[in-house]
Coordinates of C-alpha atoms in Angstrom, one line a residue:
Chain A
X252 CA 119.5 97.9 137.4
X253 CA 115.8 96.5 136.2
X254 CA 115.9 95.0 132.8
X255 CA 112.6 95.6 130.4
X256 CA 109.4 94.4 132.4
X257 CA 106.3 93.0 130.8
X258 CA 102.9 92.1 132.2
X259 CA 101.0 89.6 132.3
X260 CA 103.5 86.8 131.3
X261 CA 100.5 85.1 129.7
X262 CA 97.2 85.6 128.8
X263 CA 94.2 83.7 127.3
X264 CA 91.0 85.7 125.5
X265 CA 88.3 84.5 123.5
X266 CA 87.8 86.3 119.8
X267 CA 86.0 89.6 120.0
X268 CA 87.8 90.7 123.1
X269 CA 90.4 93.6 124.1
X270 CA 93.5 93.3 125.8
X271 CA 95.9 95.1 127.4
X272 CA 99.3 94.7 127.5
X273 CA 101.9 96.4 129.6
X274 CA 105.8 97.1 129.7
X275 CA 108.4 99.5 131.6
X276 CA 111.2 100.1 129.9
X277 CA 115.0 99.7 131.0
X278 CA 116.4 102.4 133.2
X279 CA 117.2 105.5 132.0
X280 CA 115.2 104.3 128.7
X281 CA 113.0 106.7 126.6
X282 CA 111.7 104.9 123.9
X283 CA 109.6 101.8 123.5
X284 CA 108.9 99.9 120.4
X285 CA 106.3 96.7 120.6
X286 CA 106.6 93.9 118.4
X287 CA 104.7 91.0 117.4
X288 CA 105.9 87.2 117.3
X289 CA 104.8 84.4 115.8
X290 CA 105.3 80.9 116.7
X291 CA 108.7 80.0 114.6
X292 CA 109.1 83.7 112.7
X293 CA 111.2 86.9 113.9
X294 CA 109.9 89.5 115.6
X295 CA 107.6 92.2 113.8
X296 CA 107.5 95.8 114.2
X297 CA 103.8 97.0 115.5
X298 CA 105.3 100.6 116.6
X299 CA 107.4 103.1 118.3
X300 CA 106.5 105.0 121.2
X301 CA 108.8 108.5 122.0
X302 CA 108.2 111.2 124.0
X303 CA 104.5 110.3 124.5
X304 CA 103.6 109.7 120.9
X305 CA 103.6 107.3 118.1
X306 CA 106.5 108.0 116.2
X307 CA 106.9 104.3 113.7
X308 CA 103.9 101.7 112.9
X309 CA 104.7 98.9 110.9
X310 CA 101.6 97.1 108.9
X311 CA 99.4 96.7 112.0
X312 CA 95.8 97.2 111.6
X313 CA 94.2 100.3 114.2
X314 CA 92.9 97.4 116.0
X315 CA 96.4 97.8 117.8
X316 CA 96.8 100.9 119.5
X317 CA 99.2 101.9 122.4
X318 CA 100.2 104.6 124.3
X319 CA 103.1 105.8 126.2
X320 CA 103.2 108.2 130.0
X321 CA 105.2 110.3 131.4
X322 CA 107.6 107.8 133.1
X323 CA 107.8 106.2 129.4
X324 CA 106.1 103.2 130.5
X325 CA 103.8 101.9 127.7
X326 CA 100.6 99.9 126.8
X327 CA 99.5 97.8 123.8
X328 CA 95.9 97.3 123.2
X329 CA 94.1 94.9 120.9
X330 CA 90.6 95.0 119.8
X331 CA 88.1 92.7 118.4
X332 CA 90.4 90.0 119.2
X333 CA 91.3 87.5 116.5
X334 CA 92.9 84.0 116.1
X335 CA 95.7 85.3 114.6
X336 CA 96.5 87.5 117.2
X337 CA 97.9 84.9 119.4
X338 CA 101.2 85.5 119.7
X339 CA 104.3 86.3 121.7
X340 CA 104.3 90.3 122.5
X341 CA 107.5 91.6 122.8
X342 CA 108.6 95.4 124.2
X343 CA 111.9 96.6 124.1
X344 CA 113.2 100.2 124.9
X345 CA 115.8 102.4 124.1
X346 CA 117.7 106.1 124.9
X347 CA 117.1 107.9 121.8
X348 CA 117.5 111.3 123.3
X349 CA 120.7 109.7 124.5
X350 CA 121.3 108.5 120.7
X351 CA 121.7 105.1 122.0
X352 CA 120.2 102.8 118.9
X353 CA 120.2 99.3 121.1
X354 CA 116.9 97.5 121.6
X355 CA 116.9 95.6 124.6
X356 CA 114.0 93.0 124.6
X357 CA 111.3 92.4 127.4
X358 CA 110.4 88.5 127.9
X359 CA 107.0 89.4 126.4
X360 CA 103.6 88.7 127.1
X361 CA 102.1 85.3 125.6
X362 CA 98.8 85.8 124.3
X363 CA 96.5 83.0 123.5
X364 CA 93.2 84.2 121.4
X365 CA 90.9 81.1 121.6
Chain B
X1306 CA 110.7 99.1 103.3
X1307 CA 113.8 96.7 104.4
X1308 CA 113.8 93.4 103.7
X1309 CA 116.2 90.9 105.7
X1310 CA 117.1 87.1 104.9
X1311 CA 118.9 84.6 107.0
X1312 CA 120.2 81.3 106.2
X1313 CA 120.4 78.3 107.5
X1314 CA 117.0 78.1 109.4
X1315 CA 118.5 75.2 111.6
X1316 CA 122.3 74.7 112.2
X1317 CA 123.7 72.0 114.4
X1318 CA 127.4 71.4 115.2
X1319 CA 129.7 69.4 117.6
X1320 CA 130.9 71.5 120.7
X1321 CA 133.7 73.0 120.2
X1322 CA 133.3 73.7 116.3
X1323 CA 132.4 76.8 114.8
X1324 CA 129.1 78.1 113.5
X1325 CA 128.3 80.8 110.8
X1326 CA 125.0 82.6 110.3
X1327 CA 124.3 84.7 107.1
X1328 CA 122.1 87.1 106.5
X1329 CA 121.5 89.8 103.7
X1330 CA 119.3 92.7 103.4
X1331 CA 117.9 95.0 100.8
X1332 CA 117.8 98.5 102.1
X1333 CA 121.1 100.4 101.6
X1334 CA 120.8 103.0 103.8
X1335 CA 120.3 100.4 106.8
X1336 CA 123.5 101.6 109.1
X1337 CA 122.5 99.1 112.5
X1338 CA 122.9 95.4 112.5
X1339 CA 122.4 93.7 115.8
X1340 CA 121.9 90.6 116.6
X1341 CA 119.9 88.8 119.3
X1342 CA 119.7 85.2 120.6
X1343 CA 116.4 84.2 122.6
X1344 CA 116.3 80.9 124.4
X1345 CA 113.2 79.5 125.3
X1346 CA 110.3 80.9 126.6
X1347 CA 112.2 84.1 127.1
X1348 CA 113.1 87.4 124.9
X1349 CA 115.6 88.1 122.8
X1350 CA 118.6 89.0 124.3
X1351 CA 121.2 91.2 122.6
X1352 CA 124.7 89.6 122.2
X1353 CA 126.5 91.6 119.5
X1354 CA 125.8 94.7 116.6
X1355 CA 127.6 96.2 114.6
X1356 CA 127.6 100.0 112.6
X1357 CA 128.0 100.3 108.7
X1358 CA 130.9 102.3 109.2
X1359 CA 132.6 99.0 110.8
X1360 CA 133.6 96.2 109.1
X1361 CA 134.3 94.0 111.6
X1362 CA 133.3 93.5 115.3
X1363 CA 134.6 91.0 118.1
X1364 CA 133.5 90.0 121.7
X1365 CA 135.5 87.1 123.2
X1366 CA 133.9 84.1 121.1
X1367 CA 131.2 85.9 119.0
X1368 CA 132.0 88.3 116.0
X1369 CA 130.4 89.6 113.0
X1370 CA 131.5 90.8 109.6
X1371 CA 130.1 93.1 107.3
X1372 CA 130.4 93.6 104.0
X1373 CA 128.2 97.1 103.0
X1374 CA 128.6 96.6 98.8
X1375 CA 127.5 93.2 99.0
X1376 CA 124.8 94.0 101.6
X1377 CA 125.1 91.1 104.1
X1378 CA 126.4 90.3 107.4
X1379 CA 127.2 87.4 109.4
X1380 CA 127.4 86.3 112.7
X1381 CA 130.5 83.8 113.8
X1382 CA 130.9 82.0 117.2
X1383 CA 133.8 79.8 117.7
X1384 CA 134.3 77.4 120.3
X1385 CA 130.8 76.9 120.6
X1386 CA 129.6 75.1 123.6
X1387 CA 125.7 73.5 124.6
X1388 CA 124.7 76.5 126.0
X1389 CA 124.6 78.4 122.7
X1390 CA 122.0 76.7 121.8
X1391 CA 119.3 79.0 121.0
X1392 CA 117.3 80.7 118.3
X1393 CA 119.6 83.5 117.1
X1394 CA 118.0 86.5 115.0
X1395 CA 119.8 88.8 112.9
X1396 CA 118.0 92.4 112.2
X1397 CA 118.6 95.5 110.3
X1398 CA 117.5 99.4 111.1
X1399 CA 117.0 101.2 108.2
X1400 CA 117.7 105.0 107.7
X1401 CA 119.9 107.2 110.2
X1402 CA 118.1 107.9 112.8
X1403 CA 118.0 106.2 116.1
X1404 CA 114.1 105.7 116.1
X1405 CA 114.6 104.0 112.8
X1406 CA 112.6 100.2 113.3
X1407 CA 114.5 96.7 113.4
X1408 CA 113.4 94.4 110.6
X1409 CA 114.3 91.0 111.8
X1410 CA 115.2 87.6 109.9
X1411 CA 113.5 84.6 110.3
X1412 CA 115.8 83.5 112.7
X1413 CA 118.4 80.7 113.2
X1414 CA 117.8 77.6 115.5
X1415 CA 121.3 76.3 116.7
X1416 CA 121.8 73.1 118.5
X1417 CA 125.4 72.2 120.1
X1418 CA 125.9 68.4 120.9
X1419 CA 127.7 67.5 123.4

């Protein structure tokens, strides 16, 4: 049974730039939720993703927008890249329609905004 | 929204001993409390949770305790050996509903000597 994927693993940009980052969630998984993590701090909640819309968002600015298809796989994008965007992207999903609460975590996506 | 504290930021004990990681949170109507440990380079992995309407919770050397009226919960492994050492995160989901968002702690660094 496949765990949560991510892609890329890593990733460098330059400030201005957009990215896009990528997850499939867990087998039998509806729900994915992205999160942002800082070098040394716990994760932070960007948003939710369920049944194809946004359902959460934490304080993310719209330069962070996502989307989620059919086969619940997700994206994260980032515009107008900044410094302080470099950081470990995390994805983990869920079975909400299943009313399973657990998050399991993807190994994330490093991003390095230079 | 939820606000979650954990103490001690860095914990390091003989193997074999026990360690013991607090944390307290804010929002009464949280009801989830899992918590993850993520080695390096990789994503948090989930290794135990817990439900409001459960006080207590075991699995082999890991257990967790919670007290609701005094809002915190805390995370005990026994025996501990050098493989636990990790960065362990506590987190809290606030309100009833399965899409409700994890609000994480800062997180714990444990080393295990030898």
């Amino acid at each position: 049974d496949a765990g949560v994927t991510q892609s890329p693993t890593h990733l460098i940009k330059t400030r201005g730039q957009q990215v896009t980052l990528r997850c499939s969630p867990k087998s039998g998984h509806d729900t994915v939720s992205w999160y942002q993590q800082a070098l040394g701090q716990g994760p932070q909640f960007i948003f939710q993703y369920y049944e194809e819309e946004e359902r959460q968002r934490g304080n993310f600015p719209d330069r962070f927008s996502g989307h989620q298809f059919p086969n619940y796989s997700s994206e994260l994008n980032v515009n107008a890249l900044l410094l302080g965007d470099s950081a470990l992207y995390l994805c983990a999903s869920s079975w909400v329609r299943g009313a399973r609460e657990t998050q399991y975590f993807g190994p994330g996506t490093r991003l390095l905004v230079l | 929204g939820e606000n979650v504290e954990q103490h001690p930021s860095t914990l390091s004990v003989q193997e074999g001993d026990s360690a013991v990681i607090k944390c307290t949170y804010s929002d009464s109507a949280s009801n989830y409390f899992p918590w993850y440990k993520q080695e390096l380079g990789k994503g948090p992995q989930l290794i135990i949770d817990i439900r409001s309407n459960v006080g207590e919770k075991k699995d082999q050397r890991i257990a967790v305790t919670l007290n609701k009226t005094a809002k915190h919960f805390s995370l005990h492994i026994t025996e501990t050996q050098p493989e636990d050492s990790a960065v362990y995160f506590c987190a809290a989901r606030a309100g009833g509903s399965t899409l409700g968002r994890l609000y994480f702690g800062r997180g714990t660094q444990l080393t295990v000597w030898p």
